Amino acid sequence: MSIDPVYRVTSTATGGGRDGHVQSESGRINLDLRPPVEMGGSGDGANPEELFSAGYAACFMGALRLVAKNAKVAVPEAAAVTVTIGIGKDPADGGFGLVADIVAALPGLDQATADELVQAAHGFCPYSKATKGNIAHHVSATV
């Protein structure tokens, strides 16, 4: 697959990785990172999974709106996408792996339409495509 990027962004991590600092070239992201308490850290800073879940949620919402527009379905005003990223031991190699739970709230739509839109968005979203086959996804819709 050949992608011709229309936008690129650069960020730099310094320090101890998960226990360090990250800053985007634009300066809009400028955060101290700390491992969460559940992973033995202080929890006194953001962590990579938080950043990934935020980006994934925003990207998925954009994909959902586009597939809904193409299907001529109005996205409810109160629509929301929540992405939960989990990290844990990968038994295959002893390292770590990720899981993603994606829930799209589409109040006012019927369940079948909501399910169809969410599955279409999952097939279209660049984050979903990038992680397909690499992390376990659970995708669902609530109405």
PDB file of C-alpha atoms in Angstrom:
ATOM      1  CA  MET A   1       0.000   0.000   0.000  1.00  0.00           C
ATOM      2  CA  SER A   2       1.325   3.403  -0.937  1.00  0.00           C
ATOM      3  CA  ILE A   3       0.173   6.404   1.084  1.00  0.00           C
ATOM      4  CA  ASP A   4       0.824   9.976  -0.005  1.00  0.00           C
ATOM      5  CA  PRO A   5       0.565  11.863   3.317  1.00  0.00           C
ATOM      6  CA  VAL A   6      -1.235  15.201   3.298  1.00  0.00           C
ATOM      7  CA  TYR A   7      -0.137  15.882   6.880  1.00  0.00           C
ATOM      8  CA  ARG A   8       2.754  14.784   9.057  1.00  0.00           C
ATOM      9  CA  VAL A   9       3.366  15.399  12.739  1.00  0.00           C
ATOM     10  CA  THR A  10       6.532  14.911  14.738  1.00  0.00           C
ATOM     11  CA  SER A  11       6.879  14.314  18.464  1.00  0.00           C
ATOM     12  CA  THR A  12       9.945  13.617  20.566  1.00  0.00           C
ATOM     13  CA  ALA A  13      10.232  11.597  23.769  1.00  0.00           C
ATOM     14  CA  THR A  14      13.042  12.235  26.234  1.00  0.00           C
ATOM     15  CA  GLY A  15      13.968  10.834  29.617  1.00  0.00           C
ATOM     16  CA  GLY A  16      12.916   7.324  30.544  1.00  0.00           C
ATOM     17  CA  GLY A  17      10.264   6.754  27.889  1.00  0.00           C
ATOM     18  CA  ARG A  18       7.216   5.949  29.993  1.00  0.00           C
ATOM     19  CA  ASP A  19       8.840   7.932  32.806  1.00  0.00           C
ATOM     20  CA  GLY A  20       9.962  10.954  30.823  1.00  0.00           C
ATOM     21  CA  HIS A  21       8.595  13.732  28.666  1.00  0.00           C
ATOM     22  CA  VAL A  22       6.950  14.013  25.259  1.00  0.00           C
ATOM     23  CA  GLN A  23       6.555  17.110  23.127  1.00  0.00           C
ATOM     24  CA  SER A  24       5.148  17.628  19.678  1.00  0.00           C
ATOM     25  CA  GLU A  25       7.003  19.804  17.228  1.00  0.00           C
ATOM     26  CA  SER A  26       4.135  22.325  17.343  1.00  0.00           C
ATOM     27  CA  GLY A  27       4.285  22.461  21.146  1.00  0.00           C
ATOM     28  CA  ARG A  28       0.557  21.726  21.471  1.00  0.00           C
ATOM     29  CA  ILE A  29       1.492  18.499  23.262  1.00  0.00           C
ATOM     30  CA  ASN A  30       4.052  19.075  25.989  1.00  0.00           C
ATOM     31  CA  LEU A  31       3.578  16.492  28.723  1.00  0.00           C
ATOM     32  CA  ASP A  32       5.396  14.699  31.475  1.00  0.00           C
ATOM     33  CA  LEU A  33       4.856  10.960  31.256  1.00  0.00           C
ATOM     34  CA  ARG A  34       4.603   8.623  34.209  1.00  0.00           C
ATOM     35  CA  PRO A  35       3.659   4.960  34.334  1.00  0.00           C
ATOM     36  CA  PRO A  36       0.220   4.354  35.828  1.00  0.00           C
ATOM     37  CA  VAL A  37      -0.011   3.048  39.386  1.00  0.00           C
ATOM     38  CA  GLU A  38      -1.187  -0.311  37.989  1.00  0.00           C
ATOM     39  CA  MET A  39       2.202  -0.679  36.280  1.00  0.00           C
ATOM     40  CA  GLY A  40       4.241   0.335  39.319  1.00  0.00           C
ATOM     41  CA  GLY A  41       4.444   4.035  38.554  1.00  0.00           C
ATOM     42  CA  SER A  42       3.343   7.160  40.360  1.00  0.00           C
ATOM     43  CA  GLY A  43       0.503   7.904  37.943  1.00  0.00           C
ATOM     44  CA  ASP A  44       1.416  11.591  38.211  1.00  0.00           C
ATOM     45  CA  GLY A  45       1.534  12.194  34.474  1.00  0.00           C
ATOM     46  CA  ALA A  46       0.008  11.118  31.208  1.00  0.00           C
ATOM     47  CA  ASN A  47       0.970   7.774  29.688  1.00  0.00           C
ATOM     48  CA  PRO A  48       1.224   6.502  26.107  1.00  0.00           C
ATOM     49  CA  GLU A  49      -2.029   4.530  26.356  1.00  0.00           C
ATOM     50  CA  GLU A  50      -3.934   7.689  27.327  1.00  0.00           C
ATOM     51  CA  LEU A  51      -2.534   9.513  24.327  1.00  0.00           C
ATOM     52  CA  PHE A  52      -3.307   6.589  22.018  1.00  0.00           C
ATOM     53  CA  SER A  53      -6.885   6.232  23.314  1.00  0.00           C
ATOM     54  CA  ALA A  54      -7.536   9.962  22.816  1.00  0.00           C
ATOM     55  CA  GLY A  55      -6.189   9.960  19.264  1.00  0.00           C
ATOM     56  CA  TYR A  56      -8.021   6.745  18.398  1.00  0.00           C
ATOM     57  CA  ALA A  57     -11.335   8.073  19.766  1.00  0.00           C
ATOM     58  CA  ALA A  58     -11.069  11.281  17.743  1.00  0.00           C
ATOM     59  CA  CYS A  59     -10.053   9.455  14.569  1.00  0.00           C
ATOM     60  CA  PHE A  60     -12.824   6.875  14.951  1.00  0.00           C
ATOM     61  CA  MET A  61     -15.425   9.640  15.473  1.00  0.00           C
ATOM     62  CA  GLY A  62     -14.285  11.270  12.246  1.00  0.00           C
ATOM     63  CA  ALA A  63     -14.523   7.944  10.398  1.00  0.00           C
ATOM     64  CA  LEU A  64     -17.966   7.309  11.892  1.00  0.00           C
ATOM     65  CA  ARG A  65     -19.233  10.701  10.757  1.00  0.00           C
ATOM     66  CA  LEU A  66     -17.908  10.162   7.237  1.00  0.00           C
ATOM     67  CA  VAL A  67     -19.385   6.682   6.787  1.00  0.00           C
ATOM     68  CA  ALA A  68     -22.697   7.932   8.211  1.00  0.00           C
ATOM     69  CA  LYS A  69     -22.699  10.880   5.795  1.00  0.00           C
ATOM     70  CA  ASN A  70     -21.991   8.523   2.870  1.00  0.00           C
ATOM     71  CA  ALA A  71     -24.848   6.288   4.034  1.00  0.00           C
ATOM     72  CA  LYS A  72     -27.093   9.361   4.340  1.00  0.00           C
ATOM     73  CA  VAL A  73     -27.625   8.759   8.070  1.00  0.00           C
ATOM     74  CA  ALA A  74     -27.596  11.737  10.415  1.00  0.00           C
ATOM     75  CA  VAL A  75     -25.219  11.298  13.346  1.00  0.00           C
ATOM     76  CA  PRO A  76     -27.051  12.250  16.546  1.00  0.00           C
ATOM     77  CA  GLU A  77     -25.935  15.489  18.221  1.00  0.00           C
ATOM     78  CA  ALA A  78     -25.066  13.558  21.407  1.00  0.00           C
ATOM     79  CA  ALA A  79     -22.922  10.962  19.603  1.00  0.00           C
ATOM     80  CA  ALA A  80     -19.703   9.989  21.346  1.00  0.00           C
ATOM     81  CA  VAL A  81     -16.905   7.507  20.794  1.00  0.00           C
ATOM     82  CA  THR A  82     -15.070   6.067  23.783  1.00  0.00           C
ATOM     83  CA  VAL A  83     -11.873   4.099  23.248  1.00  0.00           C
ATOM     84  CA  THR A  84     -10.340   2.157  26.113  1.00  0.00           C
ATOM     85  CA  ILE A  85      -6.802   0.931  25.548  1.00  0.00           C
ATOM     86  CA  GLY A  86      -5.477  -1.832  27.751  1.00  0.00           C
ATOM     87  CA  ILE A  87      -1.880  -2.956  28.075  1.00  0.00           C
ATOM     88  CA  GLY A  88      -0.723  -6.264  29.483  1.00  0.00           C
ATOM     89  CA  LYS A  89       1.689  -9.145  29.115  1.00  0.00           C
ATOM     90  CA  ASP A  90       1.724 -10.847  25.727  1.00  0.00           C
ATOM     91  CA  PRO A  91       2.006 -14.600  26.406  1.00  0.00           C
ATOM     92  CA  ALA A  92       3.270 -15.182  22.857  1.00  0.00           C
ATOM     93  CA  ASP A  93       6.601 -13.445  23.432  1.00  0.00           C
ATOM     94  CA  GLY A  94       6.678 -12.371  27.092  1.00  0.00           C
ATOM     95  CA  GLY A  95       6.553  -8.697  26.112  1.00  0.00           C
ATOM     96  CA  PHE A  96       3.568  -6.398  26.238  1.00  0.00           C
ATOM     97  CA  GLY A  97       0.559  -6.036  23.981  1.00  0.00           C
ATOM     98  CA  LEU A  98      -2.473  -3.821  23.616  1.00  0.00           C
ATOM     99  CA  VAL A  99      -6.222  -4.354  23.424  1.00  0.00           C
ATOM    100  CA  ALA A 100      -8.811  -1.807  22.296  1.00  0.00           C
ATOM    101  CA  ASP A 101     -12.456  -1.505  23.317  1.00  0.00           C
ATOM    102  CA  ILE A 102     -14.341   0.926  21.091  1.00  0.00           C
ATOM    103  CA  VAL A 103     -17.870   1.976  22.017  1.00  0.00           C
ATOM    104  CA  ALA A 104     -19.830   4.392  19.859  1.00  0.00           C
ATOM    105  CA  ALA A 105     -22.859   5.929  21.548  1.00  0.00           C
ATOM    106  CA  LEU A 106     -25.458   6.789  18.909  1.00  0.00           C
ATOM    107  CA  PRO A 107     -28.592   7.713  20.865  1.00  0.00           C
ATOM    108  CA  GLY A 108     -31.754   7.814  18.805  1.00  0.00           C
ATOM    109  CA  LEU A 109     -30.598   5.436  16.066  1.00  0.00           C
ATOM    110  CA  ASP A 110     -31.910   1.899  15.868  1.00  0.00           C
ATOM    111  CA  GLN A 111     -29.426  -0.767  16.989  1.00  0.00           C
ATOM    112  CA  ALA A 112     -29.023  -2.368  13.552  1.00  0.00           C
ATOM    113  CA  THR A 113     -28.137   0.961  11.904  1.00  0.00           C
ATOM    114  CA  ALA A 114     -25.764   1.872  14.724  1.00  0.00           C
ATOM    115  CA  ASP A 115     -24.039  -1.524  14.500  1.00  0.00           C
ATOM    116  CA  GLU A 116     -23.680  -1.204  10.736  1.00  0.00           C
ATOM    117  CA  LEU A 117     -22.197   2.296  10.972  1.00  0.00           C
ATOM    118  CA  VAL A 118     -19.732   1.295  13.691  1.00  0.00           C
ATOM    119  CA  GLN A 119     -18.490  -1.710  11.733  1.00  0.00           C
ATOM    120  CA  ALA A 120     -18.119   0.434   8.608  1.00  0.00           C
ATOM    121  CA  ALA A 121     -16.200   3.059  10.604  1.00  0.00           C
ATOM    122  CA  HIS A 122     -13.930   0.352  12.022  1.00  0.00           C
ATOM    123  CA  GLY A 123     -13.114  -0.750   8.483  1.00  0.00           C
ATOM    124  CA  PHE A 124     -12.428   2.844   7.401  1.00  0.00           C
ATOM    125  CA  CYS A 125     -10.651   4.409  10.413  1.00  0.00           C
ATOM    126  CA  PRO A 126      -6.886   4.774   9.850  1.00  0.00           C
ATOM    127  CA  TYR A 127      -6.157   3.798  13.480  1.00  0.00           C
ATOM    128  CA  SER A 128      -8.248   0.637  13.115  1.00  0.00           C
ATOM    129  CA  LYS A 129      -6.544  -0.207   9.842  1.00  0.00           C
ATOM    130  CA  ALA A 130      -3.092   0.406  11.330  1.00  0.00           C
ATOM    131  CA  THR A 131      -3.747  -1.899  14.277  1.00  0.00           C
ATOM    132  CA  LYS A 132      -5.718  -4.602  12.437  1.00  0.00           C
ATOM    133  CA  GLY A 133      -4.183  -7.979  13.171  1.00  0.00           C
ATOM    134  CA  ASN A 134      -1.840  -6.425  15.728  1.00  0.00           C
ATOM    135  CA  ILE A 135      -4.153  -5.830  18.676  1.00  0.00           C
ATOM    136  CA  ALA A 136      -7.465  -7.302  19.746  1.00  0.00           C
ATOM    137  CA  HIS A 137     -10.429  -5.005  19.114  1.00  0.00           C
ATOM    138  CA  HIS A 138     -13.906  -5.125  20.594  1.00  0.00           C
ATOM    139  CA  VAL A 139     -16.167  -2.721  18.716  1.00  0.00           C
ATOM    140  CA  SER A 140     -19.759  -2.001  19.711  1.00  0.00           C
ATOM    141  CA  ALA A 141     -22.552   0.542  19.500  1.00  0.00           C
ATOM    142  CA  THR A 142     -25.041   1.701  22.082  1.00  0.00           C
ATOM    143  CA  VAL A 143     -28.241   3.507  21.252  1.00  0.00           C
TER     144      VAL A 143
END
